[in-house]
Short mmCIF file of C-alpha atoms in Angstrom, two decimals:
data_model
loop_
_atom_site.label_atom_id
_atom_site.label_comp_id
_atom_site.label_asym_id
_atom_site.label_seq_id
_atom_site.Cartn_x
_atom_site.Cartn_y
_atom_site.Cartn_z
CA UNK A 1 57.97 -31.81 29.77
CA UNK A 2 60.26 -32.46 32.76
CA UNK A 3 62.44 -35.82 32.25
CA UNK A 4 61.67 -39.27 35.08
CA UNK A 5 64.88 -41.08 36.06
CA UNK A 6 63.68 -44.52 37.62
CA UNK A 7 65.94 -46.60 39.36
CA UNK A 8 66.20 -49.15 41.82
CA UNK A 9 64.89 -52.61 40.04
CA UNK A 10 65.74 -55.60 39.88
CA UNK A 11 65.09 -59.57 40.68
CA UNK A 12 64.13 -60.39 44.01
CA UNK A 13 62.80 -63.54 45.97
CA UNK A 14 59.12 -63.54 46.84
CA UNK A 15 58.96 -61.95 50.17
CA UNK A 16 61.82 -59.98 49.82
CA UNK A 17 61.86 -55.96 49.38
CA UNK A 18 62.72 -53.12 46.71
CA UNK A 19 62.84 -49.41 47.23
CA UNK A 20 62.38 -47.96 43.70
CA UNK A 21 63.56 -44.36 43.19
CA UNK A 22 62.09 -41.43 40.72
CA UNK A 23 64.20 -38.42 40.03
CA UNK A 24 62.36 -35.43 38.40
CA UNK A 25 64.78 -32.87 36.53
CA UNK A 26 62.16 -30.00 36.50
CA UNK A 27 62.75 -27.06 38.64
CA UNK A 28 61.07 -27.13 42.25
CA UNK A 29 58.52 -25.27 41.48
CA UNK A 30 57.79 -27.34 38.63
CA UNK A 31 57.78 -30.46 41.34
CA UNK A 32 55.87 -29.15 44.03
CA UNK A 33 53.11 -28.38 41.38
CA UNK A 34 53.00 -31.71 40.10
CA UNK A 35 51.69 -35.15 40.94
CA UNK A 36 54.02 -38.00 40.33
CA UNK A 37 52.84 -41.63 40.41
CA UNK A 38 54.33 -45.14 39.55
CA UNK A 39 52.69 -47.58 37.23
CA UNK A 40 53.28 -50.85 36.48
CA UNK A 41 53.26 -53.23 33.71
CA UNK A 42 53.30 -56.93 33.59
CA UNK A 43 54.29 -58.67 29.94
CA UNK A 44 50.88 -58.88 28.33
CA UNK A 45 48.83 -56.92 30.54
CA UNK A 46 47.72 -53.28 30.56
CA UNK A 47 49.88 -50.85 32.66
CA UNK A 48 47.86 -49.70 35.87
CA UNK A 49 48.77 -47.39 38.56
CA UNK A 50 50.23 -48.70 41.64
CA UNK A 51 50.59 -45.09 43.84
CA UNK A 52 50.76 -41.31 43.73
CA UNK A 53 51.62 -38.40 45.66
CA UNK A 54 51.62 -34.11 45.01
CA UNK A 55 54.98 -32.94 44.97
CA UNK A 56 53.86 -30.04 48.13
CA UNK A 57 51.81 -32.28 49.87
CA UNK A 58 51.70 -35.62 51.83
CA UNK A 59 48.42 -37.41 50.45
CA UNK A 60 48.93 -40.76 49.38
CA UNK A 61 46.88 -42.78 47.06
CA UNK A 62 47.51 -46.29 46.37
CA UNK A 63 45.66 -49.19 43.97
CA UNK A 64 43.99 -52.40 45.92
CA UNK A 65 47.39 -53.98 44.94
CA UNK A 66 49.54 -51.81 46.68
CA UNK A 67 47.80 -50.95 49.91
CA UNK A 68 49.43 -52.91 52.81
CA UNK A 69 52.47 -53.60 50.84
CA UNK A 70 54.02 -50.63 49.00
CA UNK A 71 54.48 -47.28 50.35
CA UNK A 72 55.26 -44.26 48.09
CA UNK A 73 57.39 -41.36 49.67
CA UNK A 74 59.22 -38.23 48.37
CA UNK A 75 62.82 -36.45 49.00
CA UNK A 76 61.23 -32.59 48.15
CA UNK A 77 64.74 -31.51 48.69
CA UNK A 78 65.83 -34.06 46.08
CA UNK A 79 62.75 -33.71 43.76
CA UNK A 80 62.43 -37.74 44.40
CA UNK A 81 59.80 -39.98 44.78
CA UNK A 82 60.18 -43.47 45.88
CA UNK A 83 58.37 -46.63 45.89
CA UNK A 84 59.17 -49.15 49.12
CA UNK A 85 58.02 -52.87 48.19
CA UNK A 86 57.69 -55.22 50.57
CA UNK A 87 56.32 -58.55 50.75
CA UNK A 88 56.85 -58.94 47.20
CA UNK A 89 55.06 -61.25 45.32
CA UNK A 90 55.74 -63.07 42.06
CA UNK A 91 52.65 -61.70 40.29
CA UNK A 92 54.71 -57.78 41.40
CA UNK A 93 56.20 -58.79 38.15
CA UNK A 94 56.74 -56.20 35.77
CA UNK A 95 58.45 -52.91 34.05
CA UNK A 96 57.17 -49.89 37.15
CA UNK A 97 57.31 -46.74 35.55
CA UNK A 98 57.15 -43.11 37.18
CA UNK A 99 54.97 -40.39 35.58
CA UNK A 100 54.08 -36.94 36.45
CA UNK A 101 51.91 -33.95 35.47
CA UNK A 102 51.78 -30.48 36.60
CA UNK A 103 48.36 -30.32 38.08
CA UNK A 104 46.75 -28.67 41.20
CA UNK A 105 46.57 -31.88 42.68
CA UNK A 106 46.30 -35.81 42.48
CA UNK A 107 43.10 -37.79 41.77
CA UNK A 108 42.38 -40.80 43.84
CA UNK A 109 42.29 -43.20 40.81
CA UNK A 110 45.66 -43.36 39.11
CA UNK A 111 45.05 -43.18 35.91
CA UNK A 112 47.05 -42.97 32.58
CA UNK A 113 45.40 -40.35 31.24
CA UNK A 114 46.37 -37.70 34.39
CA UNK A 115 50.24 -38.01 33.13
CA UNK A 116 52.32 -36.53 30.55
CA UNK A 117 55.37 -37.09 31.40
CA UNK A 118 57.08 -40.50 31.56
CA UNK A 119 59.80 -42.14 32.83
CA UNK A 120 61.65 -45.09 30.90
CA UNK A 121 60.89 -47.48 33.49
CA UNK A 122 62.60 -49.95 35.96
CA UNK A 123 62.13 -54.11 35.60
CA UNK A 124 61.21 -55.71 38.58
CA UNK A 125 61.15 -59.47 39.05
CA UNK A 126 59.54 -61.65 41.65
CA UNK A 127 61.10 -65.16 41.87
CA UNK A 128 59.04 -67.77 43.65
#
């Protein structure tokens, strides 16, 4: 399993932006082969996915919550995914975590169950 590095979290007024960053330490052919998605999970409530890309490609899937407000991206130079928030919204709340598996490609529905390999996870908070 390749190790997630998350970065980039932390409190924020609602409205305001974060750009969340996801380093994978597996080789590049390891990335390019892989899908890598963030989750998120708010104290009490079930982590879901938020977004997703494949490391060689430029598809893009996103939950209901995340379309029109988050945009996921990639470095493939830098083996780095990103997460741009904007328009953030106290219920945005939670611990986002990055996850990947080496895969032939990324399922529309971001599920748990298509990852093995997990990041520790960044906090995010959403004052009002």
């Amino acid at each position: 399993q390749v190790q997630l590095v998350e970065s980039g979290g932390g409190s924020v007024q609602a409205g305001g932006s974060l750009r969340l960053s996801c380093a994978h330490s597996g080789p590049a052919v390891t990335y390019s082969s892989s899908c890598v998605g963030w989750f998120r999970q708010a104290p009490g409530k079930e982590r879901e996915g938020v977004a997703s890309l494949y490391g060689s490609g430029s598809v893009t899937y996103y939950t209901d919550s995340a379309k029109g407000r988050f945009t996921i991206s990639q470095d493939k130079a830098k083996k780095t995914v990103y997460l741009q928030m904007d328009s953030l919204k106290p219920e945005d709340t939670a611990m986002y975590y990055c996850a990947a598996k080496q895969w032939p490609y990324c399922r529309s529905r971001i599920e748990e169950s298509d990852f093995d390999s997990w990041g520790q996870g960044t906090q995010v908070t959403v004052s009002s």
